[in-house]
Amino acid sequence: MGAKSVTTPNCDVPALWLEHKNALRNYIYKRVKDEEITNDILQDVLLKVYTFCLSKSGVLSLKSWLYQIAHNTIIDYYRKNSGPTSLAKDIQIAEEEENFAFKEAVEYIEPLLNFLPKEYAEPLRMADLEGLKQAEIAQKLNLSLSATKSRIQRGRTLLKAEFITCCHLETDTSGGIISFQIKDSCTPLQALKKKN
């Protein structure tokens, strides 16, 4: 029951909308550069927020959640309304826009890597953060290619487990992150968050 009372205010749609409507309008207009389209998309965002709030009990990071809904609605608009030649370009532009929750989560990848054993953290860091090819990593770490691949895969599995242990992630139906929050129980990341 206690958790319900924390999340319920998140779905006070009129108050939520009054607080964020202008910022969302600016966010959308900056991307579509058309007043009428902006108003259409903003209306769709409101409907999605209302529908979500009727069916669920709220989210942890309102700002990230709202902007992710706006972002996804812009992409949906382009998919429905662009001509076949400009569709791919328009979707690509829309999808390149920032995903706030994802960016917030990415900030904690490096610290979470430090929780992993070095034998897995180092090849994973080189592959996923530095963008090195697996053959190059194998050479630098004096490992066989198959051992390098295995350690990177194992590192990803361990990193995912650390994320689940330390963070609360909410995803949309396609797996995109819509909300990110560090759990109170994860003291190392909480301490890091306070520094930032």
Tab-separated table of C-alpha atoms in Angstrom:
chain	number	residue	atom	x	y	z
A	1	MET	CA	0.000	0.000	0.000
A	2	GLY	CA	2.853	2.400	0.842
A	3	ALA	CA	4.371	2.171	-2.655
A	4	LYS	CA	0.988	2.958	-4.205
A	5	SER	CA	0.706	6.249	-2.334
A	6	VAL	CA	4.148	7.301	-3.612
A	7	THR	CA	3.327	6.663	-7.266
A	8	THR	CA	-0.295	7.834	-7.385
A	9	PRO	CA	0.475	11.608	-7.533
A	10	ASN	CA	2.517	10.972	-10.698
A	11	CYS	CA	-0.733	10.429	-12.543
A	12	ASP	CA	-2.515	13.619	-11.603
A	13	VAL	CA	-2.797	14.368	-15.329
A	14	PRO	CA	-4.121	17.981	-15.127
A	15	ALA	CA	-1.376	19.079	-12.702
A	16	LEU	CA	1.266	17.124	-14.602
A	17	TRP	CA	0.152	18.643	-17.894
A	18	LEU	CA	0.068	22.223	-16.547
A	19	GLU	CA	3.604	21.853	-15.212
A	20	HIS	CA	5.192	20.350	-18.337
A	21	LYS	CA	3.013	21.352	-21.316
A	22	ASN	CA	5.037	24.395	-22.442
A	23	ALA	CA	8.402	22.638	-22.130
A	24	LEU	CA	7.049	19.655	-24.082
A	25	ARG	CA	5.619	21.973	-26.759
A	26	ASN	CA	9.053	23.613	-27.154
A	27	TYR	CA	10.750	20.201	-27.280
A	28	ILE	CA	8.385	19.012	-30.034
A	29	TYR	CA	8.440	22.271	-32.031
A	30	LYS	CA	12.251	22.299	-32.051
A	31	ARG	CA	12.142	18.916	-33.787
A	32	VAL	CA	9.228	19.311	-36.236
A	33	LYS	CA	9.381	23.092	-36.888
A	34	ASP	CA	5.653	23.362	-37.629
A	35	GLU	CA	3.066	24.840	-35.255
A	36	GLU	CA	0.134	22.702	-36.438
A	37	ILE	CA	2.126	19.449	-36.335
A	38	THR	CA	3.440	20.433	-32.894
A	39	ASN	CA	-0.116	20.876	-31.607
A	40	ASP	CA	-1.195	17.521	-33.105
A	41	ILE	CA	1.743	15.689	-31.526
A	42	LEU	CA	1.243	17.469	-28.194
A	43	GLN	CA	-2.403	16.334	-28.207
A	44	ASP	CA	-1.270	12.744	-28.904
A	45	VAL	CA	1.205	12.967	-26.017
A	46	LEU	CA	-1.576	14.108	-23.672
A	47	LEU	CA	-3.763	11.178	-24.768
A	48	LYS	CA	-0.892	8.719	-24.236
A	49	VAL	CA	-0.154	10.143	-20.785
A	50	TYR	CA	-3.830	9.945	-19.840
A	51	THR	CA	-4.174	6.377	-21.175
A	52	PHE	CA	-1.010	5.262	-19.386
A	53	CYS	CA	-2.153	6.842	-16.127
A	54	LEU	CA	-5.500	5.043	-16.335
A	55	SER	CA	-3.834	1.673	-16.824
A	56	LYS	CA	-0.774	1.936	-14.547
A	57	SER	CA	0.124	3.414	-11.183
A	58	GLY	CA	2.706	6.006	-12.170
A	59	VAL	CA	6.398	6.229	-12.963
A	60	LEU	CA	9.488	7.087	-10.978
A	61	SER	CA	11.048	9.769	-13.195
A	62	LEU	CA	8.280	11.972	-14.570
A	63	LYS	CA	10.448	14.249	-16.688
A	64	SER	CA	12.242	11.380	-18.456
A	65	TRP	CA	8.953	9.571	-18.939
A	66	LEU	CA	7.167	12.587	-20.460
A	67	TYR	CA	9.989	13.425	-22.846
A	68	GLN	CA	10.297	9.808	-23.923
A	69	ILE	CA	6.557	9.744	-24.711
A	70	ALA	CA	6.981	12.981	-26.708
A	71	HIS	CA	10.009	11.533	-28.522
A	72	ASN	CA	8.158	8.328	-29.426
A	73	THR	CA	5.075	10.296	-30.546
A	74	ILE	CA	7.223	12.393	-32.909
A	75	ILE	CA	8.598	9.188	-34.446
A	76	ASP	CA	5.064	7.763	-34.730
A	77	TYR	CA	3.944	10.964	-36.475
A	78	TYR	CA	6.736	10.702	-39.040
A	79	ARG	CA	5.967	7.041	-39.680
A	80	LYS	CA	2.291	7.822	-40.374
A	81	ASN	CA	2.593	11.109	-42.269
A	82	SER	CA	5.844	11.300	-44.202
A	83	GLY	CA	6.109	10.409	-47.864
A	84	PRO	CA	8.060	7.252	-48.681
A	85	THR	CA	11.192	9.150	-49.777
A	86	SER	CA	11.516	11.356	-46.706
A	87	LEU	CA	10.237	8.773	-44.223
A	88	ALA	CA	13.573	7.070	-43.541
A	89	LYS	CA	15.392	10.390	-43.182
A	90	ASP	CA	12.723	11.861	-40.904
A	91	ILE	CA	12.638	8.780	-38.672
A	92	GLN	CA	16.425	8.754	-38.476
A	93	ILE	CA	16.453	12.426	-37.401
A	94	ALA	CA	13.738	11.800	-34.819
A	95	GLU	CA	15.444	8.685	-33.460
A	96	GLU	CA	18.778	10.484	-33.124
A	97	GLU	CA	17.239	12.928	-30.640
A	98	GLU	CA	18.256	12.442	-27.059
A	99	ASN	CA	16.660	9.815	-24.895
A	100	PHE	CA	16.968	11.461	-21.491
A	101	ALA	CA	16.547	8.337	-19.364
A	102	PHE	CA	19.010	6.401	-21.523
A	103	LYS	CA	21.603	9.182	-21.243
A	104	GLU	CA	21.143	9.236	-17.477
A	105	ALA	CA	21.608	5.456	-17.287
A	106	VAL	CA	24.730	5.580	-19.489
A	107	GLU	CA	26.445	7.902	-16.985
A	108	TYR	CA	26.562	5.014	-14.518
A	109	ILE	CA	27.985	2.341	-16.832
A	110	GLU	CA	31.604	3.177	-15.969
A	111	PRO	CA	31.029	3.109	-12.181
A	112	LEU	CA	29.087	-0.155	-12.498
A	113	LEU	CA	31.925	-1.639	-14.543
A	114	ASN	CA	34.144	-1.019	-11.511
A	115	PHE	CA	31.955	-3.456	-9.555
A	116	LEU	CA	32.878	-6.275	-11.961
A	117	PRO	CA	35.964	-8.506	-11.735
A	118	LYS	CA	38.770	-6.887	-13.777
A	119	GLU	CA	39.028	-9.871	-16.147
A	120	TYR	CA	35.501	-9.106	-17.410
A	121	ALA	CA	35.366	-5.352	-16.866
A	122	GLU	CA	38.475	-4.527	-18.902
A	123	PRO	CA	37.553	-6.287	-22.187
A	124	LEU	CA	33.959	-5.019	-21.864
A	125	ARG	CA	35.156	-1.436	-21.300
A	126	MET	CA	37.440	-1.676	-24.344
A	127	ALA	CA	34.686	-3.137	-26.545
A	128	ASP	CA	31.630	-1.134	-25.519
A	129	LEU	CA	33.046	2.164	-24.253
A	130	GLU	CA	36.219	2.538	-26.312
A	131	GLY	CA	34.815	0.852	-29.427
A	132	LEU	CA	37.802	-1.432	-30.040
A	133	LYS	CA	37.434	-4.526	-32.225
A	134	GLN	CA	37.539	-7.864	-30.438
A	135	ALA	CA	40.718	-8.935	-32.266
A	136	GLU	CA	42.445	-5.759	-31.085
A	137	ILE	CA	41.285	-6.353	-27.513
A	138	ALA	CA	42.551	-9.947	-27.658
A	139	GLN	CA	45.967	-8.717	-28.774
A	140	LYS	CA	46.170	-5.967	-26.116
A	141	LEU	CA	45.147	-8.333	-23.319
A	142	ASN	CA	47.193	-11.250	-24.664
A	143	LEU	CA	44.109	-13.474	-24.931
A	144	SER	CA	42.751	-15.726	-27.648
A	145	LEU	CA	39.897	-14.294	-29.712
A	146	SER	CA	37.441	-16.873	-28.321
A	147	ALA	CA	38.479	-16.053	-24.725
A	148	THR	CA	38.020	-12.345	-25.459
A	149	LYS	CA	34.533	-12.902	-26.920
A	150	SER	CA	33.608	-15.071	-23.956
A	151	ARG	CA	34.798	-12.478	-21.412
A	152	ILE	CA	32.941	-9.651	-23.179
A	153	GLN	CA	29.707	-11.696	-23.189
A	154	ARG	CA	30.174	-12.667	-19.541
A	155	GLY	CA	30.969	-9.025	-18.702
A	156	ARG	CA	27.717	-7.881	-20.347
A	157	THR	CA	25.754	-10.450	-18.344
A	158	LEU	CA	27.410	-9.335	-15.092
A	159	LEU	CA	26.895	-5.638	-15.940
A	160	LYS	CA	23.197	-6.265	-16.618
A	161	ALA	CA	22.921	-7.985	-13.228
A	162	GLU	CA	24.580	-4.955	-11.564
A	163	PHE	CA	22.103	-2.634	-13.303
A	164	ILE	CA	19.192	-4.731	-12.038
A	165	THR	CA	20.668	-4.780	-8.522
A	166	CYS	CA	21.426	-1.052	-8.363
A	167	CYS	CA	18.895	0.611	-10.637
A	168	HIS	CA	15.210	0.694	-11.406
A	169	LEU	CA	14.596	0.816	-15.155
A	170	GLU	CA	11.221	1.183	-16.839
A	171	THR	CA	11.041	0.300	-20.511
A	172	ASP	CA	8.500	0.818	-23.251
A	173	THR	CA	7.111	-2.005	-25.400
A	174	SER	CA	10.126	-1.892	-27.745
A	175	GLY	CA	12.638	-2.098	-24.870
A	176	GLY	CA	13.615	1.591	-24.859
A	177	ILE	CA	14.339	3.086	-21.453
A	178	ILE	CA	11.637	5.547	-20.353
A	179	SER	CA	12.653	5.933	-16.728
A	180	PHE	CA	15.866	5.399	-14.784
A	181	GLN	CA	16.427	5.689	-11.056
A	182	ILE	CA	19.169	4.505	-8.697
A	183	LYS	CA	17.820	2.309	-5.911
A	184	ASP	CA	18.237	3.654	-2.369
A	185	SER	CA	19.945	0.366	-1.447
A	186	CYS	CA	22.796	1.009	-3.912
A	187	THR	CA	24.968	3.231	-1.720
A	188	PRO	CA	27.998	3.526	-4.093
A	189	LEU	CA	25.882	4.963	-6.920
A	190	GLN	CA	23.817	7.097	-4.530
A	191	ALA	CA	27.083	8.629	-3.263
A	192	LEU	CA	28.205	9.236	-6.848
A	193	LYS	CA	24.869	10.837	-7.737
A	194	LYS	CA	25.211	13.266	-4.793
A	195	LYS	CA	28.654	14.341	-6.076
A	196	ASN	CA	27.208	15.124	-9.511
